[in-house]
């Protein structure tokens, strides 16, 4: 075995043993994005009270950075996350890339379709597609449950919480 092969194997082994650094890096990136967005937010000076719209994003972004740093330090010191007692995951099994790709496609389709179709239709496709990707094969009831769940979610956010969601072509009907 050549030196370059041993070095590459050593790097892969180190990365495998410290894979939780990826989570730390993800938290760091999200924290930086949240803080950047919060600190560049335009806010009216005439806001009421000491707590403005920047406060929560700054606290959350700072918290994400602190957690990312603490997680990275723990992993580099040899700490490892332990599986919960109730988990029944066999780490020797290969990843189920079909499910991951199907879910990724469903989320991407939702992001593309929510504008032109609105939340009720795109949400129903998201809920049904997610159920299908995760293994449900009840082709008669899954679309109905997805449609009801999507419309109820639309009404709760739009009418009860006051968070407007795009209605799409069903805007006049709902």
mmCIF file of C-alpha atoms in Angstrom:
data_model
loop_
_atom_site.group_PDB
_atom_site.id
_atom_site.type_symbol
_atom_site.label_atom_id
_atom_site.label_comp_id
_atom_site.label_asym_id
_atom_site.label_seq_id
_atom_site.Cartn_x
_atom_site.Cartn_y
_atom_site.Cartn_z
ATOM 1 C CA UNK A 1 0.000 0.000 0.000
ATOM 2 C CA UNK A 2 1.437 3.381 -0.975
ATOM 3 C CA UNK A 3 1.824 6.350 1.353
ATOM 4 C CA UNK A 4 -0.836 8.360 -0.480
ATOM 5 C CA UNK A 5 -3.335 5.497 -0.125
ATOM 6 C CA UNK A 6 -2.607 5.247 3.622
ATOM 7 C CA UNK A 7 -2.979 9.016 3.964
ATOM 8 C CA UNK A 8 -6.311 8.990 2.144
ATOM 9 C CA UNK A 9 -7.520 6.065 4.287
ATOM 10 C CA UNK A 10 -6.378 7.896 7.422
ATOM 11 C CA UNK A 11 -8.280 11.032 6.384
ATOM 12 C CA UNK A 12 -11.446 9.027 5.629
ATOM 13 C CA UNK A 13 -11.149 7.245 8.958
ATOM 14 C CA UNK A 14 -10.705 10.545 10.836
ATOM 15 C CA UNK A 15 -13.680 12.077 9.027
ATOM 16 C CA UNK A 16 -15.801 9.002 9.798
ATOM 17 C CA UNK A 17 -14.908 9.243 13.475
ATOM 18 C CA UNK A 18 -15.622 12.992 13.551
ATOM 19 C CA UNK A 19 -18.659 13.099 11.250
ATOM 20 C CA UNK A 20 -20.595 15.173 13.781
ATOM 21 C CA UNK A 21 -18.401 18.103 12.759
ATOM 22 C CA UNK A 22 -20.679 18.279 9.704
ATOM 23 C CA UNK A 23 -23.613 19.100 11.990
ATOM 24 C CA UNK A 24 -21.477 21.698 13.716
ATOM 25 C CA UNK A 25 -20.566 23.243 10.364
ATOM 26 C CA UNK A 26 -24.225 23.301 9.312
ATOM 27 C CA UNK A 27 -25.221 25.030 12.572
ATOM 28 C CA UNK A 28 -22.402 27.534 12.071
ATOM 29 C CA UNK A 29 -23.532 28.376 8.526
ATOM 30 C CA UNK A 30 -27.179 28.737 9.573
ATOM 31 C CA UNK A 31 -26.168 30.888 12.559
ATOM 32 C CA UNK A 32 -24.102 33.194 10.362
ATOM 33 C CA UNK A 33 -26.969 33.490 7.857
ATOM 34 C CA UNK A 34 -29.503 34.270 10.588
ATOM 35 C CA UNK A 35 -27.238 36.863 12.202
ATOM 36 C CA UNK A 36 -26.359 38.462 8.863
ATOM 37 C CA UNK A 37 -30.020 38.695 7.922
ATOM 38 C CA UNK A 38 -31.024 40.054 11.340
ATOM 39 C CA UNK A 39 -28.272 42.651 11.529
ATOM 40 C CA UNK A 40 -28.940 43.964 8.006
ATOM 41 C CA UNK A 41 -32.702 44.206 8.600
ATOM 42 C CA UNK A 42 -34.212 47.649 8.034
ATOM 43 C CA UNK A 43 -36.122 48.683 11.147
ATOM 44 C CA UNK A 44 -38.108 51.827 11.764
ATOM 45 C CA UNK A 45 -36.638 53.934 14.570
ATOM 46 C CA UNK A 46 -40.141 54.576 15.887
ATOM 47 C CA UNK A 47 -40.544 51.001 17.147
ATOM 48 C CA UNK A 48 -42.270 50.562 20.481
ATOM 49 C CA UNK A 49 -40.556 49.013 23.455
ATOM 50 C CA UNK A 50 -37.035 47.739 23.984
ATOM 51 C CA UNK A 51 -37.593 44.490 22.079
ATOM 52 C CA UNK A 52 -37.680 45.011 18.336
ATOM 53 C CA UNK A 53 -37.913 42.694 15.344
ATOM 54 C CA UNK A 54 -34.141 42.081 15.404
ATOM 55 C CA UNK A 55 -34.044 40.716 18.952
ATOM 56 C CA UNK A 56 -35.233 37.138 18.437
ATOM 57 C CA UNK A 57 -33.206 36.482 15.259
ATOM 58 C CA UNK A 58 -30.060 37.852 16.939
ATOM 59 C CA UNK A 59 -30.619 35.635 19.994
ATOM 60 C CA UNK A 60 -31.332 32.564 17.824
ATOM 61 C CA UNK A 61 -28.335 33.243 15.539
ATOM 62 C CA UNK A 62 -26.026 33.747 18.510
ATOM 63 C CA UNK A 63 -27.372 30.569 20.112
ATOM 64 C CA UNK A 64 -26.692 28.629 16.906
ATOM 65 C CA UNK A 65 -23.099 29.885 16.819
ATOM 66 C CA UNK A 66 -22.541 28.970 20.478
ATOM 67 C CA UNK A 67 -24.012 25.481 20.011
ATOM 68 C CA UNK A 68 -21.914 24.958 16.846
ATOM 69 C CA UNK A 69 -18.750 25.924 18.714
ATOM 70 C CA UNK A 70 -19.551 23.749 21.748
ATOM 71 C CA UNK A 71 -20.436 20.767 19.547
ATOM 72 C CA UNK A 72 -17.205 21.128 17.541
ATOM 73 C CA UNK A 73 -15.141 21.305 20.743
ATOM 74 C CA UNK A 74 -16.893 18.246 22.159
ATOM 75 C CA UNK A 75 -16.346 16.219 18.989
ATOM 76 C CA UNK A 76 -12.688 17.241 18.745
ATOM 77 C CA UNK A 77 -12.189 16.203 22.391
ATOM 78 C CA UNK A 78 -13.528 12.733 21.585
ATOM 79 C CA UNK A 79 -17.205 13.134 22.439
ATOM 80 C CA UNK A 80 -19.665 11.112 20.384
ATOM 81 C CA UNK A 81 -23.410 11.220 20.190
ATOM 82 C CA UNK A 82 -25.068 8.094 21.474
ATOM 83 C CA UNK A 83 -28.135 6.503 19.983
ATOM 84 C CA UNK A 84 -31.255 6.728 22.096
ATOM 85 C CA UNK A 85 -32.281 3.554 23.841
ATOM 86 C CA UNK A 86 -35.426 3.209 21.737
ATOM 87 C CA UNK A 87 -33.751 3.630 18.370
ATOM 88 C CA UNK A 88 -33.868 0.574 16.186
ATOM 89 C CA UNK A 89 -31.429 1.738 13.527
ATOM 90 C CA UNK A 90 -28.924 -0.757 12.241
ATOM 91 C CA UNK A 91 -25.872 1.291 11.260
ATOM 92 C CA UNK A 92 -24.488 -1.596 9.239
ATOM 93 C CA UNK A 93 -27.385 -1.298 6.763
ATOM 94 C CA UNK A 94 -26.774 0.902 3.701
ATOM 95 C CA UNK A 95 -28.526 4.253 3.387
ATOM 96 C CA UNK A 96 -31.919 4.310 1.710
ATOM 97 C CA UNK A 97 -31.033 6.776 -1.042
ATOM 98 C CA UNK A 98 -34.292 6.138 -2.917
ATOM 99 C CA UNK A 99 -36.302 7.560 -0.005
ATOM 100 C CA UNK A 100 -33.909 10.470 0.468
ATOM 101 C CA UNK A 101 -34.060 11.380 -3.227
ATOM 102 C CA UNK A 102 -37.854 11.019 -3.361
ATOM 103 C CA UNK A 103 -38.271 13.303 -0.327
ATOM 104 C CA UNK A 104 -35.813 15.799 -1.790
ATOM 105 C CA UNK A 105 -37.763 15.793 -5.058
ATOM 106 C CA UNK A 106 -41.058 16.274 -3.223
ATOM 107 C CA UNK A 107 -39.690 19.265 -1.275
ATOM 108 C CA UNK A 108 -38.183 20.765 -4.427
ATOM 109 C CA UNK A 109 -41.472 20.310 -6.305
ATOM 110 C CA UNK A 110 -43.317 21.992 -3.427
ATOM 111 C CA UNK A 111 -40.953 24.971 -3.543
ATOM 112 C CA UNK A 112 -41.455 25.317 -7.308
ATOM 113 C CA UNK A 113 -45.231 24.761 -7.291
ATOM 114 C CA UNK A 114 -46.330 26.833 -4.286
ATOM 115 C CA UNK A 115 -46.228 30.076 -6.309
ATOM 116 C CA UNK A 116 -48.293 29.057 -9.338
ATOM 117 C CA UNK A 117 -50.569 26.475 -7.647
ATOM 118 C CA UNK A 118 -50.868 28.003 -4.173
ATOM 119 C CA UNK A 119 -50.465 26.318 -0.815
ATOM 120 C CA UNK A 120 -53.602 24.144 -0.786
ATOM 121 C CA UNK A 121 -52.671 22.258 -3.966
ATOM 122 C CA UNK A 122 -48.870 22.317 -3.523
ATOM 123 C CA UNK A 123 -49.265 21.375 0.155
ATOM 124 C CA UNK A 124 -51.505 18.428 -0.724
ATOM 125 C CA UNK A 125 -48.864 17.236 -3.198
ATOM 126 C CA UNK A 126 -46.175 17.714 -0.535
ATOM 127 C CA UNK A 127 -48.078 15.713 2.104
ATOM 128 C CA UNK A 128 -49.078 12.947 -0.309
ATOM 129 C CA UNK A 129 -45.605 12.750 -1.880
ATOM 130 C CA UNK A 130 -43.953 12.593 1.545
ATOM 131 C CA UNK A 131 -46.264 9.781 2.654
ATOM 132 C CA UNK A 132 -45.509 7.894 -0.577
ATOM 133 C CA UNK A 133 -41.747 8.423 -0.252
ATOM 134 C CA UNK A 134 -41.841 7.155 3.325
ATOM 135 C CA UNK A 135 -43.579 3.941 2.291
ATOM 136 C CA UNK A 136 -47.340 4.443 2.528
ATOM 137 C CA UNK A 137 -49.149 2.627 -0.271
ATOM 138 C CA UNK A 138 -52.752 3.530 0.556
ATOM 139 C CA UNK A 139 -53.442 5.097 -2.838
ATOM 140 C CA UNK A 140 -57.121 5.594 -2.074
ATOM 141 C CA UNK A 141 -56.919 7.405 1.257
ATOM 142 C CA UNK A 142 -53.513 9.168 1.195
ATOM 143 C CA UNK A 143 -54.491 11.849 -1.369
ATOM 144 C CA UNK A 144 -57.702 12.563 0.564
ATOM 145 C CA UNK A 145 -55.855 12.893 3.887
ATOM 146 C CA UNK A 146 -53.211 15.082 2.201
ATOM 147 C CA UNK A 147 -55.875 17.377 0.717
ATOM 148 C CA UNK A 148 -57.721 17.753 4.035
ATOM 149 C CA UNK A 149 -54.471 18.357 5.935
ATOM 150 C CA UNK A 150 -53.362 20.954 3.388
ATOM 151 C CA UNK A 151 -56.664 22.877 3.419
ATOM 152 C CA UNK A 152 -56.843 22.813 7.228
ATOM 153 C CA UNK A 153 -53.236 24.054 7.438
ATOM 154 C CA UNK A 154 -54.063 26.813 4.935
ATOM 155 C CA UNK A 155 -57.089 27.942 6.950
ATOM 156 C CA UNK A 156 -55.241 27.858 10.280
ATOM 157 C CA UNK A 157 -52.341 29.930 8.993
ATOM 158 C CA UNK A 158 -54.352 32.258 6.776
ATOM 159 C CA UNK A 159 -57.425 32.900 8.930
ATOM 160 C CA UNK A 160 -56.532 32.085 12.548
ATOM 161 C CA UNK A 161 -52.860 33.050 12.741
ATOM 162 C CA UNK A 162 -52.974 35.855 10.166
ATOM 163 C CA UNK A 163 -50.047 34.451 8.182
ATOM 164 C CA UNK A 164 -50.994 34.805 4.533
ATOM 165 C CA UNK A 165 -50.207 31.792 2.365
ATOM 166 C CA UNK A 166 -50.567 31.862 -1.418
ATOM 167 C CA UNK A 167 -54.002 30.560 -2.375
ATOM 168 C CA UNK A 168 -53.282 30.069 -6.068
ATOM 169 C CA UNK A 169 -56.205 29.254 -8.358
ATOM 170 C CA UNK A 170 -58.324 28.221 -5.357
ATOM 171 C CA UNK A 171 -58.158 31.750 -3.899
ATOM 172 C CA UNK A 172 -61.727 32.564 -4.868
ATOM 173 C CA UNK A 173 -63.049 29.163 -3.794
ATOM 174 C CA UNK A 174 -61.441 29.008 -0.348
#
